[in-house]
């Protein structure tokens, strides 16, 4: 009986501990970023693709899916452009459920601008 209680206590503790780090897939949070954050030094196109990557990664985590090929390719391109360390940093800061439109607004990106859309289509990732 003592072993049963110990096992039950262990499982309860494990569940409680894991819930403390659970990913919130229900409540959307505001995408708030300071004006002096380093992401503002990136090209607008790279900022756009960073937001899209974070959004796709969040959705995949919420759906408990493996990263798609599209997400993997985008991650590799972003690693090339901003570096693994910076990408990991931004993942730690911004992997949560957010409205992409508010993220674009927070970064000052006008995604409806025809010139910007053309730049996105022609964008080649390079070290920034």
Short mmCIF file of N, CA and C in Angstrom, two decimals:
data_model
loop_
_atom_site.label_atom_id
_atom_site.label_comp_id
_atom_site.label_asym_id
_atom_site.label_seq_id
_atom_site.Cartn_x
_atom_site.Cartn_y
_atom_site.Cartn_z
N UNK A 1 0.83 -1.19 0.00
CA UNK A 1 0.00 0.00 0.00
C UNK A 1 0.87 1.26 0.00
N UNK A 2 1.99 1.20 0.71
CA UNK A 2 2.87 2.35 0.78
C UNK A 2 3.47 2.64 -0.60
N UNK A 3 3.82 1.58 -1.34
CA UNK A 3 4.37 1.74 -2.69
C UNK A 3 3.31 2.35 -3.61
N UNK A 4 2.08 1.93 -3.45
CA UNK A 4 0.98 2.46 -4.26
C UNK A 4 0.81 3.96 -4.01
N UNK A 5 0.82 4.36 -2.74
CA UNK A 5 0.68 5.77 -2.39
C UNK A 5 1.85 6.58 -2.92
N UNK A 6 3.05 6.02 -2.82
CA UNK A 6 4.24 6.72 -3.33
C UNK A 6 4.15 6.90 -4.84
N UNK A 7 3.73 5.86 -5.54
CA UNK A 7 3.59 5.94 -6.99
C UNK A 7 2.52 6.96 -7.38
N UNK A 8 1.41 6.94 -6.65
CA UNK A 8 0.33 7.88 -6.91
C UNK A 8 0.78 9.32 -6.65
N UNK A 9 1.51 9.53 -5.58
CA UNK A 9 2.04 10.85 -5.26
C UNK A 9 3.01 11.31 -6.34
N UNK A 10 3.85 10.40 -6.82
CA UNK A 10 4.81 10.72 -7.88
C UNK A 10 4.08 11.14 -9.16
N UNK A 11 3.07 10.39 -9.56
CA UNK A 11 2.31 10.70 -10.77
C UNK A 11 1.60 12.04 -10.61
N UNK A 12 0.99 12.28 -9.45
CA UNK A 12 0.31 13.54 -9.20
C UNK A 12 1.29 14.71 -9.27
N UNK A 13 2.46 14.55 -8.68
CA UNK A 13 3.48 15.60 -8.70
C UNK A 13 3.95 15.85 -10.13
N UNK A 14 4.14 14.79 -10.88
CA UNK A 14 4.58 14.91 -12.27
C UNK A 14 3.55 15.66 -13.11
N UNK A 15 2.30 15.33 -12.94
CA UNK A 15 1.23 16.00 -13.70
C UNK A 15 1.15 17.48 -13.31
N UNK A 16 1.21 17.76 -12.03
CA UNK A 16 1.16 19.14 -11.56
C UNK A 16 2.33 19.94 -12.09
N UNK A 17 3.52 19.35 -12.04
CA UNK A 17 4.73 20.02 -12.51
C UNK A 17 4.65 20.28 -14.02
N UNK A 18 4.18 19.31 -14.78
CA UNK A 18 4.11 19.48 -16.23
C UNK A 18 3.07 20.52 -16.61
N UNK A 19 1.99 20.63 -15.85
CA UNK A 19 0.97 21.63 -16.13
C UNK A 19 1.48 23.04 -15.89
N UNK A 20 2.46 23.19 -15.02
CA UNK A 20 3.05 24.50 -14.77
C UNK A 20 3.74 25.03 -16.02
N UNK A 21 4.21 24.12 -16.87
CA UNK A 21 4.89 24.51 -18.09
C UNK A 21 4.05 24.23 -19.33
N UNK A 22 2.76 24.01 -19.12
CA UNK A 22 1.88 23.67 -20.24
C UNK A 22 1.78 24.83 -21.21
N UNK A 23 1.59 24.50 -22.43
CA UNK A 23 1.47 25.47 -23.50
C UNK A 23 0.02 25.90 -23.58
N UNK A 24 -0.25 27.19 -23.50
CA UNK A 24 -1.62 27.70 -23.52
C UNK A 24 -2.09 27.85 -24.96
N UNK A 25 -2.97 26.96 -25.37
CA UNK A 25 -3.48 26.96 -26.74
C UNK A 25 -4.90 27.50 -26.82
N UNK A 26 -5.38 28.07 -25.74
CA UNK A 26 -6.75 28.56 -25.70
C UNK A 26 -6.77 30.09 -25.66
N UNK A 27 -5.94 30.65 -24.82
CA UNK A 27 -5.97 32.09 -24.59
C UNK A 27 -4.92 32.80 -25.45
N UNK A 28 -5.42 33.66 -26.33
CA UNK A 28 -4.54 34.45 -27.17
C UNK A 28 -3.94 35.58 -26.35
N UNK A 29 -2.66 35.84 -26.57
CA UNK A 29 -1.98 36.93 -25.87
C UNK A 29 -1.63 38.03 -26.87
N UNK A 30 -1.48 39.24 -26.36
CA UNK A 30 -1.06 40.35 -27.21
C UNK A 30 0.41 40.18 -27.56
N UNK A 31 0.74 40.50 -28.79
CA UNK A 31 2.12 40.47 -29.24
C UNK A 31 2.69 41.85 -28.95
N UNK A 32 3.41 41.96 -27.85
CA UNK A 32 3.97 43.24 -27.42
C UNK A 32 5.49 43.14 -27.52
N UNK A 33 6.08 44.13 -28.17
CA UNK A 33 7.53 44.13 -28.34
C UNK A 33 8.05 45.55 -28.14
N UNK A 34 9.14 45.67 -27.41
CA UNK A 34 9.68 47.00 -27.12
C UNK A 34 10.29 47.61 -28.38
N UNK A 35 10.33 48.92 -28.42
CA UNK A 35 10.88 49.64 -29.58
C UNK A 35 12.37 49.39 -29.75
N UNK A 36 13.06 49.04 -28.66
CA UNK A 36 14.51 48.82 -28.77
C UNK A 36 14.88 47.34 -28.92
N UNK A 37 13.89 46.48 -29.18
CA UNK A 37 14.18 45.06 -29.38
C UNK A 37 14.98 44.89 -30.67
N UNK A 38 15.92 43.97 -30.66
CA UNK A 38 16.81 43.77 -31.82
C UNK A 38 16.08 43.35 -33.09
N UNK A 39 14.88 42.80 -32.97
CA UNK A 39 14.16 42.37 -34.17
C UNK A 39 13.88 43.54 -35.12
N UNK A 40 13.78 44.76 -34.56
CA UNK A 40 13.53 45.94 -35.39
C UNK A 40 14.71 46.25 -36.31
N UNK A 41 15.88 45.71 -36.01
CA UNK A 41 17.05 45.95 -36.87
C UNK A 41 17.06 45.03 -38.09
N UNK A 42 16.18 44.04 -38.11
CA UNK A 42 16.10 43.13 -39.25
C UNK A 42 15.30 43.78 -40.38
N UNK A 43 15.47 43.27 -41.58
CA UNK A 43 14.69 43.78 -42.70
C UNK A 43 13.21 43.49 -42.44
N UNK A 44 12.32 44.32 -42.97
CA UNK A 44 10.89 44.06 -42.79
C UNK A 44 10.48 42.68 -43.29
N UNK A 45 11.11 42.22 -44.36
CA UNK A 45 10.78 40.90 -44.90
C UNK A 45 11.15 39.80 -43.91
N UNK A 46 12.32 39.92 -43.29
CA UNK A 46 12.75 38.92 -42.31
C UNK A 46 11.86 38.98 -41.07
N UNK A 47 11.44 40.18 -40.68
CA UNK A 47 10.50 40.31 -39.57
C UNK A 47 9.19 39.58 -39.90
N UNK A 48 8.70 39.78 -41.11
CA UNK A 48 7.47 39.12 -41.55
C UNK A 48 7.61 37.60 -41.45
N UNK A 49 8.68 37.06 -42.02
CA UNK A 49 8.86 35.61 -42.01
C UNK A 49 9.10 35.07 -40.60
N UNK A 50 9.67 35.88 -39.73
CA UNK A 50 9.86 35.47 -38.34
C UNK A 50 8.50 35.32 -37.65
N UNK A 51 7.62 36.29 -37.86
CA UNK A 51 6.27 36.22 -37.29
C UNK A 51 5.53 35.00 -37.83
N UNK A 52 5.63 34.77 -39.13
CA UNK A 52 4.95 33.62 -39.73
C UNK A 52 5.50 32.31 -39.16
N UNK A 53 6.81 32.23 -38.99
CA UNK A 53 7.43 31.03 -38.41
C UNK A 53 6.91 30.80 -36.99
N UNK A 54 6.92 31.85 -36.17
CA UNK A 54 6.45 31.72 -34.79
C UNK A 54 4.98 31.28 -34.75
N UNK A 55 4.18 31.84 -35.63
CA UNK A 55 2.76 31.49 -35.69
C UNK A 55 2.57 30.02 -36.09
N UNK A 56 3.28 29.60 -37.13
CA UNK A 56 3.16 28.20 -37.59
C UNK A 56 3.65 27.23 -36.53
N UNK A 57 4.76 27.57 -35.88
CA UNK A 57 5.30 26.69 -34.84
C UNK A 57 4.31 26.58 -33.67
N UNK A 58 3.71 27.68 -33.30
CA UNK A 58 2.73 27.68 -32.21
C UNK A 58 1.54 26.78 -32.55
N UNK A 59 1.01 26.93 -33.75
CA UNK A 59 -0.14 26.11 -34.17
C UNK A 59 0.23 24.64 -34.16
N UNK A 60 1.40 24.30 -34.66
CA UNK A 60 1.83 22.90 -34.67
C UNK A 60 1.96 22.35 -33.25
N UNK A 61 2.48 23.17 -32.33
CA UNK A 61 2.58 22.72 -30.94
C UNK A 61 1.20 22.54 -30.33
N UNK A 62 0.29 23.46 -30.62
CA UNK A 62 -1.06 23.34 -30.07
C UNK A 62 -1.77 22.10 -30.59
N UNK A 63 -1.53 21.77 -31.84
CA UNK A 63 -2.16 20.59 -32.44
C UNK A 63 -1.35 19.32 -32.17
N UNK A 64 -0.24 19.48 -31.46
CA UNK A 64 0.65 18.37 -31.13
C UNK A 64 1.12 17.65 -32.39
N UNK A 65 1.42 18.45 -33.41
CA UNK A 65 1.92 17.91 -34.67
C UNK A 65 3.44 18.03 -34.73
N UNK A 66 4.04 17.20 -35.54
CA UNK A 66 5.46 17.34 -35.81
C UNK A 66 5.62 18.56 -36.71
N UNK A 67 6.78 19.22 -36.64
CA UNK A 67 6.99 20.37 -37.53
C UNK A 67 6.85 19.97 -39.00
N UNK A 68 6.11 20.77 -39.74
CA UNK A 68 5.92 20.50 -41.16
C UNK A 68 7.20 20.81 -41.92
N UNK A 69 7.28 20.33 -43.14
CA UNK A 69 8.44 20.63 -43.99
C UNK A 69 8.55 22.13 -44.21
N UNK A 70 7.41 22.79 -44.38
CA UNK A 70 7.40 24.24 -44.58
C UNK A 70 8.01 24.95 -43.37
N UNK A 71 7.62 24.54 -42.17
CA UNK A 71 8.16 25.15 -40.96
C UNK A 71 9.64 24.86 -40.81
N UNK A 72 10.04 23.63 -41.10
CA UNK A 72 11.47 23.27 -41.01
C UNK A 72 12.31 24.10 -41.98
N UNK A 73 11.83 24.26 -43.21
CA UNK A 73 12.57 25.05 -44.21
C UNK A 73 12.66 26.51 -43.80
N UNK A 74 11.56 27.04 -43.29
CA UNK A 74 11.56 28.44 -42.85
C UNK A 74 12.51 28.63 -41.68
N UNK A 75 12.54 27.67 -40.77
CA UNK A 75 13.47 27.75 -39.64
C UNK A 75 14.91 27.79 -40.13
N UNK A 76 15.25 26.92 -41.08
CA UNK A 76 16.61 26.90 -41.61
C UNK A 76 16.98 28.22 -42.28
N UNK A 77 16.04 28.80 -43.01
CA UNK A 77 16.30 30.09 -43.66
C UNK A 77 16.49 31.20 -42.63
N UNK A 78 15.68 31.17 -41.58
CA UNK A 78 15.81 32.18 -40.52
C UNK A 78 17.11 32.00 -39.74
N UNK A 79 17.50 30.74 -39.51
CA UNK A 79 18.78 30.50 -38.84
C UNK A 79 19.93 31.07 -39.66
N UNK A 80 19.85 30.93 -40.97
CA UNK A 80 20.87 31.47 -41.86
C UNK A 80 20.89 33.00 -41.77
N UNK A 81 19.72 33.61 -41.71
CA UNK A 81 19.61 35.07 -41.72
C UNK A 81 19.96 35.71 -40.38
N UNK A 82 19.46 35.16 -39.28
CA UNK A 82 19.65 35.83 -37.99
C UNK A 82 20.48 35.02 -37.00
N UNK A 83 20.75 33.77 -37.32
CA UNK A 83 21.55 32.92 -36.44
C UNK A 83 20.68 32.09 -35.51
N UNK A 84 21.21 30.94 -35.15
CA UNK A 84 20.48 30.01 -34.29
C UNK A 84 20.20 30.60 -32.92
N UNK A 85 21.18 31.31 -32.37
CA UNK A 85 21.03 31.87 -31.03
C UNK A 85 19.89 32.90 -30.98
N UNK A 86 19.85 33.79 -31.96
CA UNK A 86 18.80 34.81 -31.99
C UNK A 86 17.43 34.18 -32.23
N UNK A 87 17.38 33.18 -33.11
CA UNK A 87 16.10 32.52 -33.38
C UNK A 87 15.60 31.79 -32.13
N UNK A 88 16.50 31.13 -31.43
CA UNK A 88 16.11 30.45 -30.19
C UNK A 88 15.61 31.45 -29.15
N UNK A 89 16.27 32.61 -29.09
CA UNK A 89 15.87 33.65 -28.15
C UNK A 89 14.45 34.13 -28.45
N UNK A 90 14.18 34.37 -29.72
CA UNK A 90 12.85 34.88 -30.07
C UNK A 90 11.78 33.81 -29.90
N UNK A 91 12.16 32.54 -30.08
CA UNK A 91 11.22 31.46 -29.81
C UNK A 91 10.85 31.43 -28.33
N UNK A 92 11.83 31.60 -27.47
CA UNK A 92 11.55 31.60 -26.02
C UNK A 92 10.63 32.77 -25.64
N UNK A 93 10.81 33.90 -26.30
CA UNK A 93 10.02 35.08 -25.97
C UNK A 93 8.60 35.06 -26.53
N UNK A 94 8.45 34.51 -27.74
CA UNK A 94 7.20 34.72 -28.47
C UNK A 94 6.49 33.46 -28.95
N UNK A 95 6.81 32.30 -28.38
CA UNK A 95 6.03 31.11 -28.75
C UNK A 95 4.82 31.06 -27.82
N UNK A 96 3.76 31.71 -28.26
CA UNK A 96 2.47 31.69 -27.59
C UNK A 96 1.42 32.02 -28.64
N UNK A 97 0.18 31.79 -28.32
CA UNK A 97 -0.91 32.05 -29.25
C UNK A 97 -1.11 33.56 -29.38
N UNK A 98 -0.95 34.08 -30.60
CA UNK A 98 -1.13 35.50 -30.84
C UNK A 98 -1.76 35.73 -32.21
N UNK A 99 -2.32 36.91 -32.38
CA UNK A 99 -2.92 37.30 -33.65
C UNK A 99 -1.81 37.85 -34.53
N UNK A 100 -1.60 37.24 -35.70
CA UNK A 100 -0.49 37.68 -36.56
C UNK A 100 -0.69 39.13 -37.00
N UNK A 101 -1.91 39.54 -37.21
CA UNK A 101 -2.14 40.93 -37.63
C UNK A 101 -1.62 41.90 -36.57
N UNK A 102 -1.88 41.60 -35.29
CA UNK A 102 -1.38 42.49 -34.23
C UNK A 102 0.14 42.45 -34.15
N UNK A 103 0.73 41.30 -34.47
CA UNK A 103 2.20 41.21 -34.48
C UNK A 103 2.77 42.07 -35.59
N UNK A 104 2.15 42.02 -36.77
CA UNK A 104 2.63 42.86 -37.88
C UNK A 104 2.48 44.33 -37.53
N UNK A 105 1.38 44.69 -36.89
CA UNK A 105 1.18 46.08 -36.47
C UNK A 105 2.21 46.50 -35.44
N UNK A 106 2.51 45.61 -34.48
CA UNK A 106 3.50 45.92 -33.44
C UNK A 106 4.88 46.16 -34.06
N UNK A 107 5.15 45.50 -35.17
CA UNK A 107 6.44 45.67 -35.85
C UNK A 107 6.39 46.77 -36.91
N UNK A 108 5.22 47.36 -37.11
CA UNK A 108 5.09 48.43 -38.10
C UNK A 108 5.11 47.94 -39.53
N UNK A 109 4.65 46.70 -39.76
CA UNK A 109 4.65 46.13 -41.11
C UNK A 109 3.28 46.31 -41.75
N UNK A 110 3.27 46.90 -42.93
CA UNK A 110 2.03 47.06 -43.69
C UNK A 110 1.96 45.93 -44.71
N UNK A 111 1.33 44.84 -44.31
CA UNK A 111 1.32 43.65 -45.16
C UNK A 111 0.34 43.76 -46.32
N UNK A 112 -0.41 44.83 -46.39
CA UNK A 112 -1.33 45.04 -47.50
C UNK A 112 -0.72 45.93 -48.58
N UNK A 113 0.45 46.46 -48.33
CA UNK A 113 1.13 47.33 -49.28
C UNK A 113 1.68 46.51 -50.44
N UNK A 114 1.34 46.90 -51.67
CA UNK A 114 1.76 46.14 -52.85
C UNK A 114 3.28 46.05 -52.98
N UNK A 115 3.98 47.14 -52.68
CA UNK A 115 5.45 47.12 -52.77
C UNK A 115 6.03 46.12 -51.77
N UNK A 116 5.47 46.10 -50.58
CA UNK A 116 5.96 45.16 -49.56
C UNK A 116 5.69 43.72 -49.99
N UNK A 117 4.52 43.46 -50.54
CA UNK A 117 4.19 42.11 -51.00
C UNK A 117 5.13 41.66 -52.11
N UNK A 118 5.50 42.57 -53.00
CA UNK A 118 6.44 42.23 -54.06
C UNK A 118 7.81 41.89 -53.46
N UNK A 119 8.23 42.69 -52.47
CA UNK A 119 9.51 42.42 -51.81
C UNK A 119 9.49 41.05 -51.12
N UNK A 120 8.35 40.69 -50.55
CA UNK A 120 8.23 39.38 -49.90
C UNK A 120 8.40 38.25 -50.92
N UNK A 121 7.76 38.41 -52.06
CA UNK A 121 7.86 37.38 -53.10
C UNK A 121 9.29 37.23 -53.61
N UNK A 122 10.02 38.34 -53.68
CA UNK A 122 11.38 38.33 -54.22
C UNK A 122 12.45 38.15 -53.15
N UNK A 123 12.05 38.04 -51.89
CA UNK A 123 13.02 38.03 -50.79
C UNK A 123 13.93 36.80 -50.82
N UNK A 124 15.21 37.07 -50.71
CA UNK A 124 16.23 36.02 -50.58
C UNK A 124 16.83 36.16 -49.18
N UNK A 125 16.84 35.09 -48.43
CA UNK A 125 17.40 35.14 -47.08
C UNK A 125 18.91 35.23 -47.15
N UNK A 126 19.46 36.15 -46.38
CA UNK A 126 20.91 36.26 -46.26
C UNK A 126 21.23 36.73 -44.85
N UNK A 127 22.48 36.63 -44.48
CA UNK A 127 22.91 37.00 -43.12
C UNK A 127 22.59 38.46 -42.87
N UNK A 128 21.93 38.75 -41.74
CA UNK A 128 21.59 40.14 -41.38
C UNK A 128 22.36 40.56 -40.16
#
